[in-house]
Coordinates of N, CA and C in Angstrom, one line a residue:
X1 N 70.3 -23.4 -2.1 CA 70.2 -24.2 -0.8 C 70.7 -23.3 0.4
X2 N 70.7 -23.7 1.5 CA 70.8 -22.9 3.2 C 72.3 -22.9 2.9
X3 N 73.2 -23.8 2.1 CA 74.7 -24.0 2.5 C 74.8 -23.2 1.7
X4 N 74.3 -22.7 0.3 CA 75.1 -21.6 -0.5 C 74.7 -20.3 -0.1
X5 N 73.1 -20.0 0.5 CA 73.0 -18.9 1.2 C 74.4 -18.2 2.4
X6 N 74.1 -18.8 3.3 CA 75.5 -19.0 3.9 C 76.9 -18.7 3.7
X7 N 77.2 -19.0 2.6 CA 78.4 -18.9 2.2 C 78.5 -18.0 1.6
X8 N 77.0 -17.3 0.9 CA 77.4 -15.9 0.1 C 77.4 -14.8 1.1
X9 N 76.4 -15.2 2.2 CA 76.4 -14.3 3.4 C 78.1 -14.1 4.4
X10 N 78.4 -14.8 4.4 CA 79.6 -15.1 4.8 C 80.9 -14.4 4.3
X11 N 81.0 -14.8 2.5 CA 81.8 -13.9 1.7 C 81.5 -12.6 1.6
X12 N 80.3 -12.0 1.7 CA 79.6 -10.8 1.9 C 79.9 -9.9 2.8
X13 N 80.4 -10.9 4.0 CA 80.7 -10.0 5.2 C 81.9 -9.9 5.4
X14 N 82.7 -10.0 4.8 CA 84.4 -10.2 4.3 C 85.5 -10.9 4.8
X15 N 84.6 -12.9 5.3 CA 85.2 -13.5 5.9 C 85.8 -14.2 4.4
X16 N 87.2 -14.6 5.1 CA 87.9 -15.5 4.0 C 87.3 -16.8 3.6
X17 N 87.1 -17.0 2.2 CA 86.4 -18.1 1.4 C 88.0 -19.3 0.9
X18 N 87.4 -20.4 1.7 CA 88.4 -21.6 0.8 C 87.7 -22.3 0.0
X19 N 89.0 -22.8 -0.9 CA 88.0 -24.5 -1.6 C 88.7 -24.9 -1.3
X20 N 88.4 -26.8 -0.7 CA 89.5 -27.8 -1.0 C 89.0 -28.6 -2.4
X21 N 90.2 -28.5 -3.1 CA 90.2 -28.7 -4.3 C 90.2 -30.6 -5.1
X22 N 91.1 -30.8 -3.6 CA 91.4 -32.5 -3.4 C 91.8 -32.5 -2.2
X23 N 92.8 -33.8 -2.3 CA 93.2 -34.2 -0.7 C 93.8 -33.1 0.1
X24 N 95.1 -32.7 -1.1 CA 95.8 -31.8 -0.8 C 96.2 -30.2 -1.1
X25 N 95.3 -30.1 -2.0 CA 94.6 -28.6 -2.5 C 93.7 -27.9 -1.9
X26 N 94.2 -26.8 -1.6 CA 93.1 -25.9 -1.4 C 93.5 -24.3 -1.4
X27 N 92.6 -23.6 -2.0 CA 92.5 -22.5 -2.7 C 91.6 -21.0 -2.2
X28 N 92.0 -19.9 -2.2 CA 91.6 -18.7 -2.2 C 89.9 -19.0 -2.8
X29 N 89.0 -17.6 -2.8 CA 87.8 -18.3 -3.7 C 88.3 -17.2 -5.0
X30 N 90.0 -16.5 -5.2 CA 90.5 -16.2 -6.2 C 91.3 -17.6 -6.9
X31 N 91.5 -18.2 -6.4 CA 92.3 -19.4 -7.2 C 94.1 -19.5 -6.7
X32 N 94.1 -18.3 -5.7 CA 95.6 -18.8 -5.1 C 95.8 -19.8 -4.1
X33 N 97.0 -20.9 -4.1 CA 97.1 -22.1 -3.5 C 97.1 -21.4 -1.6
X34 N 96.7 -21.8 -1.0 CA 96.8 -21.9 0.1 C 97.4 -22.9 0.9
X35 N 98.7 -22.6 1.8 CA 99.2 -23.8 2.5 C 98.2 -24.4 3.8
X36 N 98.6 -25.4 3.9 CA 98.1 -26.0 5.6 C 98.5 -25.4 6.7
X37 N 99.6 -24.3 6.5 CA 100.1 -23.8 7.8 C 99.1 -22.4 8.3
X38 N 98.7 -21.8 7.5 CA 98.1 -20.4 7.7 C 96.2 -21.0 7.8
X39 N 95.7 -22.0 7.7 CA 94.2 -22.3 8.3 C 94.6 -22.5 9.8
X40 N 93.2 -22.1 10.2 CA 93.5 -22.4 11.6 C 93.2 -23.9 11.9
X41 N 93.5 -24.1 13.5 CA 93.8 -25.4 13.9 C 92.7 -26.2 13.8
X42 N 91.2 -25.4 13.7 CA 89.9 -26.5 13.6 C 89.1 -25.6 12.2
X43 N 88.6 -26.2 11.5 CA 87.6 -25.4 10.4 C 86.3 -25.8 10.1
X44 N 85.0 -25.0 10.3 CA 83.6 -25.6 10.3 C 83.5 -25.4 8.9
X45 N 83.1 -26.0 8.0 CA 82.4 -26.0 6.9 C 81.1 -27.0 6.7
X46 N 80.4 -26.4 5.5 CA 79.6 -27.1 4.9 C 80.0 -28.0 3.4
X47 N 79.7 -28.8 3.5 CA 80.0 -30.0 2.2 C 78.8 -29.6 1.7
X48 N 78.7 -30.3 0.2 CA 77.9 -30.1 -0.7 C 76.3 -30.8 -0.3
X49 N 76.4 -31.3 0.4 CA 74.7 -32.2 0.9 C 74.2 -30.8 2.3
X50 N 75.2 -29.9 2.1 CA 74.8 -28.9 3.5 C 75.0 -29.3 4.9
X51 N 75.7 -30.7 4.8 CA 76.1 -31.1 6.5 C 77.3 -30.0 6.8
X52 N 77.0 -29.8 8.2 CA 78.7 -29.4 9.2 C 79.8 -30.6 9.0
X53 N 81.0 -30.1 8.8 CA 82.3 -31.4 8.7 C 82.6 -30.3 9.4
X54 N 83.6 -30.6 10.4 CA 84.6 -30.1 11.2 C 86.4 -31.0 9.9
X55 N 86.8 -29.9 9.8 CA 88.7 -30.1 9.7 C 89.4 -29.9 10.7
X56 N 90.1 -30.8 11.4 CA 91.2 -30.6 12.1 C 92.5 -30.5 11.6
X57 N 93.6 -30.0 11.6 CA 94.7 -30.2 11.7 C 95.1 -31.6 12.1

């Protein structure tokens, strides 16, 4: 799909990859936990249907 193109293009160009795992998980795309304090204050991603979600803080 356009959203996993994307994302391989993206990790390819040696931007940092997250997963949110649950509510309150979220992870390296090595599997180290990542806190809430070191994302930045807004985050574009794509969800699994390929829509834009914006995360805020």
């Amino acid at each position: 799909s356009n959203a996993q193109m994307m994302l391989i293009e993206w990790f390819n160009a040696g931007n940092e990859v997250y997963v949110k795992l649950s509510e309150n998980t979220i992870v390296t795309i090595d599997g180290r936990l990542v806190s809430n304090e070191v994302l930045p204050e807004r985050v574009f991603f794509y969800n699994s249907n390929g829509d834009v979600v914006i995360y805020e803080k």
